mmCIF file of C-alpha atoms in Angstrom:
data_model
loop_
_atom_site.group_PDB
_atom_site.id
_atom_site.type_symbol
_atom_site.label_atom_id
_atom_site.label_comp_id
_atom_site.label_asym_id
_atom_site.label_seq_id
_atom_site.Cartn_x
_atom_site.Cartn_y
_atom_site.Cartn_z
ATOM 1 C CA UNK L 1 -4.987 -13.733 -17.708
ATOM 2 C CA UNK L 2 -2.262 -13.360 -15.126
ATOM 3 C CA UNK L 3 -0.827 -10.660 -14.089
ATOM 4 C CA UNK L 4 2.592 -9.527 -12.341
ATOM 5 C CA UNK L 5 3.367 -7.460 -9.517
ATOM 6 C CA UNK L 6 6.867 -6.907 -8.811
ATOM 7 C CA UNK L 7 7.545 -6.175 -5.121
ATOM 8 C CA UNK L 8 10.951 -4.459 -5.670
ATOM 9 C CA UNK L 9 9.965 -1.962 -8.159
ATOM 10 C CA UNK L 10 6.248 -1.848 -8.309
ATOM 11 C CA UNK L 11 6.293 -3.046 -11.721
ATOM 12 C CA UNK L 12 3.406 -4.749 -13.367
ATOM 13 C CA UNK L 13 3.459 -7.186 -15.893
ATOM 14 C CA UNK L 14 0.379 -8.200 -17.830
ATOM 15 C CA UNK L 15 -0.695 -9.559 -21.353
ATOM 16 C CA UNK L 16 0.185 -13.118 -21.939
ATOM 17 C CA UNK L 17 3.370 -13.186 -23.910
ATOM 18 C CA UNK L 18 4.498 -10.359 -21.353
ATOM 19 C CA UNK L 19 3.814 -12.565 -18.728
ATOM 20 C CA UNK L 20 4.941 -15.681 -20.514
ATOM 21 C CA UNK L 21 8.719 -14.300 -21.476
ATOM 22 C CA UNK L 22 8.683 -12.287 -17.816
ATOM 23 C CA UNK L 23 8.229 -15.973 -16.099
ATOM 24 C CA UNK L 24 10.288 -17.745 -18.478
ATOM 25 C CA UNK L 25 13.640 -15.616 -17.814
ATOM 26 C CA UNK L 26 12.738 -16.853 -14.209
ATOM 27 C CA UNK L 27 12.324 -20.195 -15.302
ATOM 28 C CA UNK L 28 8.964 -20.542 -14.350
ATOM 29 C CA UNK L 29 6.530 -22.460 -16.421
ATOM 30 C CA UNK L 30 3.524 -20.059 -18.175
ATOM 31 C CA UNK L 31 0.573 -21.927 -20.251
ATOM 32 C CA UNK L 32 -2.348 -20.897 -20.572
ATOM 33 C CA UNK L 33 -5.489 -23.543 -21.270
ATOM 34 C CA UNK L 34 -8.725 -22.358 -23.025
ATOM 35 C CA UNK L 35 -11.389 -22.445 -19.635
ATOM 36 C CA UNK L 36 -14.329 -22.335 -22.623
ATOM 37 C CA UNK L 37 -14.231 -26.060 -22.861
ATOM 38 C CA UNK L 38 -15.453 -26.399 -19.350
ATOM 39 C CA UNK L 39 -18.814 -27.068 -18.593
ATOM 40 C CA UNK L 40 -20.602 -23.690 -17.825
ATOM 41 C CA UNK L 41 -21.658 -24.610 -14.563
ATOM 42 C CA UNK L 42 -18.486 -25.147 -13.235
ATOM 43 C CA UNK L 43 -16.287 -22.438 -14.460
ATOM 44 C CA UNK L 44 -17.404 -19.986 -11.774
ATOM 45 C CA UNK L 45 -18.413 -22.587 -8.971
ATOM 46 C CA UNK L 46 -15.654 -23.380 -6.447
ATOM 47 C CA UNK L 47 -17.552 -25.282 -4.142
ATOM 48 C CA UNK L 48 -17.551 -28.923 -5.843
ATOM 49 C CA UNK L 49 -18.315 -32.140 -5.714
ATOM 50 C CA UNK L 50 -15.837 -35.398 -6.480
ATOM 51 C CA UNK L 51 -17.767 -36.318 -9.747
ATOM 52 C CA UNK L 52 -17.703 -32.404 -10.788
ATOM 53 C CA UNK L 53 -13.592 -32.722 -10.103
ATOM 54 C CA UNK L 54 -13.618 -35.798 -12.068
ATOM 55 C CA UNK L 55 -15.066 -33.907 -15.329
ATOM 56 C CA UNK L 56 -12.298 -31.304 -14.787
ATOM 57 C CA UNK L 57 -10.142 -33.663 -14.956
ATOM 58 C CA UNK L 58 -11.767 -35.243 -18.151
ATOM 59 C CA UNK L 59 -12.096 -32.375 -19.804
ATOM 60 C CA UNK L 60 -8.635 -31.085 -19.382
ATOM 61 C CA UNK L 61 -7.690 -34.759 -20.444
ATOM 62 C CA UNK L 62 -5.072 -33.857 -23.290
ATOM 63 C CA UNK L 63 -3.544 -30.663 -21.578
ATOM 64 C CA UNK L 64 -2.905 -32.946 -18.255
ATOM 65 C CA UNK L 65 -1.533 -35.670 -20.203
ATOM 66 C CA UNK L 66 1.026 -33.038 -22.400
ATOM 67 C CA UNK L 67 2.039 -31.304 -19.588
ATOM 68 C CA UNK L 68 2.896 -34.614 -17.639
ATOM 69 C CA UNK L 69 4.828 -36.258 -20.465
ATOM 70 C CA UNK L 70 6.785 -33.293 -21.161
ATOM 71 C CA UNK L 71 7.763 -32.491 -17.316
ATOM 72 C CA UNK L 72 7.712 -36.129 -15.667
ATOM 73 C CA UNK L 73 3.951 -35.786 -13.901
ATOM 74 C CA UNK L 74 2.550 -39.234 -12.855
ATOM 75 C CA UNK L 75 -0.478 -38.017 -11.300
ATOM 76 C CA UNK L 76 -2.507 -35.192 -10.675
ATOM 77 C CA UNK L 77 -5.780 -33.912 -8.767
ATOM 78 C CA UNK L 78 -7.997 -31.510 -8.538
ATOM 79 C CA UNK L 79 -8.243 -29.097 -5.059
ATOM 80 C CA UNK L 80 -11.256 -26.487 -4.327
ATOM 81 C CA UNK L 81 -10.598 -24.109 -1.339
ATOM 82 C CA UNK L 82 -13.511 -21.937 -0.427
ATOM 83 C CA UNK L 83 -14.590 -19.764 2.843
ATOM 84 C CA UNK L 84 -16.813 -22.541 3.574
ATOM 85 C CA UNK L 85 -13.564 -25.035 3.435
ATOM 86 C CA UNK L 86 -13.280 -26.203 6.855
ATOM 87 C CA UNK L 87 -10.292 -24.528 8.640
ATOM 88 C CA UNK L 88 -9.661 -22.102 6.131
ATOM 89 C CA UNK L 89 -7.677 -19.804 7.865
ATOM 90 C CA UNK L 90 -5.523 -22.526 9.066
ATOM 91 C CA UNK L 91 -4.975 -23.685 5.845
ATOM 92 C CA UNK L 92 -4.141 -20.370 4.926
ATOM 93 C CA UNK L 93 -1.585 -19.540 7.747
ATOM 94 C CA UNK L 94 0.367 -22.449 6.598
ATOM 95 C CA UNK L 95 0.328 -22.212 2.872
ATOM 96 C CA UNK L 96 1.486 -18.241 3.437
ATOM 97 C CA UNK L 97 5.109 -19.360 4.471
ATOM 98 C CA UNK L 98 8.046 -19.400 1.956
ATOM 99 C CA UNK L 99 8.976 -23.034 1.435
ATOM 100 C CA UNK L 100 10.758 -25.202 -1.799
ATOM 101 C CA UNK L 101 9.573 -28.314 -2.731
ATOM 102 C CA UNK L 102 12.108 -31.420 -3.825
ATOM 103 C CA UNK L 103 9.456 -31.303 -7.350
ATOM 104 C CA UNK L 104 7.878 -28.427 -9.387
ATOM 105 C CA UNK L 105 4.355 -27.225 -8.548
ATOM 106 C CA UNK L 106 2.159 -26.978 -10.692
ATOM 107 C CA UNK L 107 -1.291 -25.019 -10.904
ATOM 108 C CA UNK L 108 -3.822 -24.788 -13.539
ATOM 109 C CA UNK L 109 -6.620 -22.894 -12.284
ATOM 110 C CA UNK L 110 -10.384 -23.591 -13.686
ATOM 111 C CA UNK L 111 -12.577 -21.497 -11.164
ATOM 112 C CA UNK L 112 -11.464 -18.404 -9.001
ATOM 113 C CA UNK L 113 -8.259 -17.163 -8.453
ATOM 114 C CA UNK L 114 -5.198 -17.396 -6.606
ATOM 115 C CA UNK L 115 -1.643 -16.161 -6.710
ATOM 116 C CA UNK L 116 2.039 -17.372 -6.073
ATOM 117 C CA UNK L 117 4.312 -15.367 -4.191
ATOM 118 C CA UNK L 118 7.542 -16.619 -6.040
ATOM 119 C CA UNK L 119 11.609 -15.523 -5.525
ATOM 120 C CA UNK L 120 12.952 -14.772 -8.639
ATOM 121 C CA UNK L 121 16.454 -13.802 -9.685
ATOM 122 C CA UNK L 122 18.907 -11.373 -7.215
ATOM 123 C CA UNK L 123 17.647 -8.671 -9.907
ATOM 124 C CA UNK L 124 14.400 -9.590 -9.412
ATOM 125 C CA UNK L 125 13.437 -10.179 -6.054
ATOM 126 C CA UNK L 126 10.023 -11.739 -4.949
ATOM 127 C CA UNK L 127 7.234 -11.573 -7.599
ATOM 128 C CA UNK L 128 3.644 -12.055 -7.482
ATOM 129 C CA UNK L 129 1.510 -13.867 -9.833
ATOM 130 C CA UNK L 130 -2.009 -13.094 -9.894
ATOM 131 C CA UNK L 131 -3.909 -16.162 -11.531
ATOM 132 C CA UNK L 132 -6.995 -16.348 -13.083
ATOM 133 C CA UNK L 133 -8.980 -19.238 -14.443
ATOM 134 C CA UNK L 134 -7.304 -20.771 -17.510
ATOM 135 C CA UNK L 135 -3.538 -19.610 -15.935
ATOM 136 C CA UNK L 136 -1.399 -22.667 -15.409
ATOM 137 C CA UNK L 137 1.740 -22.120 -13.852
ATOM 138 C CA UNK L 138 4.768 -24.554 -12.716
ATOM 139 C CA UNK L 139 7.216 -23.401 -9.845
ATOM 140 C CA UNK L 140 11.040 -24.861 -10.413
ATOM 141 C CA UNK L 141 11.606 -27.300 -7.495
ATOM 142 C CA UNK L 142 13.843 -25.644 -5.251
ATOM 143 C CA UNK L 143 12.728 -22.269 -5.781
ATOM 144 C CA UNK L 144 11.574 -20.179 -2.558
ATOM 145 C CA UNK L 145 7.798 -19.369 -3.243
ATOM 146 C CA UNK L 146 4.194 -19.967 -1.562
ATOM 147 C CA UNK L 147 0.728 -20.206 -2.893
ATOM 148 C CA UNK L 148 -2.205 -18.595 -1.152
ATOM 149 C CA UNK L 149 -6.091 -17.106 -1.983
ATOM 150 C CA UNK L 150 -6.732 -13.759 -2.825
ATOM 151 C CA UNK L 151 -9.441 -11.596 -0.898
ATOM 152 C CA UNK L 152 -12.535 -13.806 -2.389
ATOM 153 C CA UNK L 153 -10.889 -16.728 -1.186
ATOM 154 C CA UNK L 154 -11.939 -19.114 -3.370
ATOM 155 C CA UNK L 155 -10.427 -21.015 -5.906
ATOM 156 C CA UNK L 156 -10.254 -24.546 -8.314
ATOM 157 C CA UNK L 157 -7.370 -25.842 -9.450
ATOM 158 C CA UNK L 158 -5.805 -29.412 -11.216
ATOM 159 C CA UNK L 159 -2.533 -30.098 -9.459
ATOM 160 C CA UNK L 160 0.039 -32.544 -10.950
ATOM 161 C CA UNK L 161 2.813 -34.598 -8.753
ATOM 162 C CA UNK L 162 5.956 -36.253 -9.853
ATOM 163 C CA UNK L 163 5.946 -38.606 -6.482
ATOM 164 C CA UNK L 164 2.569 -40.287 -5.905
ATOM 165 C CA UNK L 165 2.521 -38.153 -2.273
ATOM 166 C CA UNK L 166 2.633 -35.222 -3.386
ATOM 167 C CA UNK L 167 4.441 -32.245 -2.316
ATOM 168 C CA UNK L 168 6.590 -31.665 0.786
ATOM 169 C CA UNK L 169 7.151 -28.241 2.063
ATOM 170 C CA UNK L 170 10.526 -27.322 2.884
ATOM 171 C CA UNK L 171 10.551 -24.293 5.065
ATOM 172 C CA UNK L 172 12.802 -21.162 3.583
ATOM 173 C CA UNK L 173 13.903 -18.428 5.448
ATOM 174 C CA UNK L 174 14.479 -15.439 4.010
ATOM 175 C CA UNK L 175 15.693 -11.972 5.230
ATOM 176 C CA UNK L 176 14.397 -10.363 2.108
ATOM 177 C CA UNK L 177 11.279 -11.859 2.276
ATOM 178 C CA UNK L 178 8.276 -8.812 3.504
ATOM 179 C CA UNK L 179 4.877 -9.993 2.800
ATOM 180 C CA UNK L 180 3.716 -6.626 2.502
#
């Protein structure tokens, strides 16, 4: 299940409906998909092949399709980052800047772990979101945030798009922002 760190006041936030209403007031997305229906050998595996992405996808089939009709998703994927991705740490360096999108994003993880680095309200402050497999989560567009690996680095998850390319990062700078 995921769990909530926040940065201004050290708070943590965990149990689903906890972390459910705590996202919701900051009009994030929270769902959480039962991982059981997932082939065993690919709920702890984050080094894939295509075919093995393909019966995510399948299996997830109705949960995709639900979540697309009821936020305007035409199409969706499936990503797997590892240490043995090549240019990881690139990767990594670039994801770990605070940017918006023009179109939610969206992240149901099946394997690993990862966690979003989102700004919430001027109460709030930045949040973290520590995701686990089963978590699906949808940043607003327009809302400050970035997505990165935890210390395992490794992680599986479906993505769904509203435009057929995908997501464009906007770059956000923010005073407030310490990634400490």
């Amino acid at each position: 299940m995921a769990v909530i760190k926040v940065r201004n006041t050290n708070e943590t936030i965990s149990g689903e409906e906890n972390v459910r209403e705590f996202l919701a007031k900051e009009e994030v997305l929270y769902e959480h998909w039962d991982i059981s229906k997932l082939p065993a050998e690919l709920r702890d595996r984050c080094q894939i092949t295509d075919d093995e992405k393909q019966t995510i996808i399948d299996t997830f089939k109705s949960e995709i399709e639900s979540l697309a009709e009821r936020r305007g998703y035409g199409s969706w994927d499936v990503v797997a980052l590892s240490e043995s991705t090549p240019g990881i740490e690139e990767l990594l360096k670039k994801f770990e800047q605070v940017h918006t999108h023009t179109e939610d994003e969206v992240r149901a993880i099946t394997a690993g772990h990862g966690i979003f680095i989102i700004k919430g309200s001027d109460e709030t402050g930045y949040f973290d979101v520590e995701l686990e497999p089963g978590d699906v989560i949808s940043v607003p567009e327009g809302n400050p945030h970035f997505f990165t690996l935890m210390e395992d680095k490794q992680v599986v998850a479906v993505r769904l798009f509203i435009e057929s390319e995908g997501w464009v990062a906007h770059p956000y700078k923010d005073p407030e922002f310490s990634q400490s």
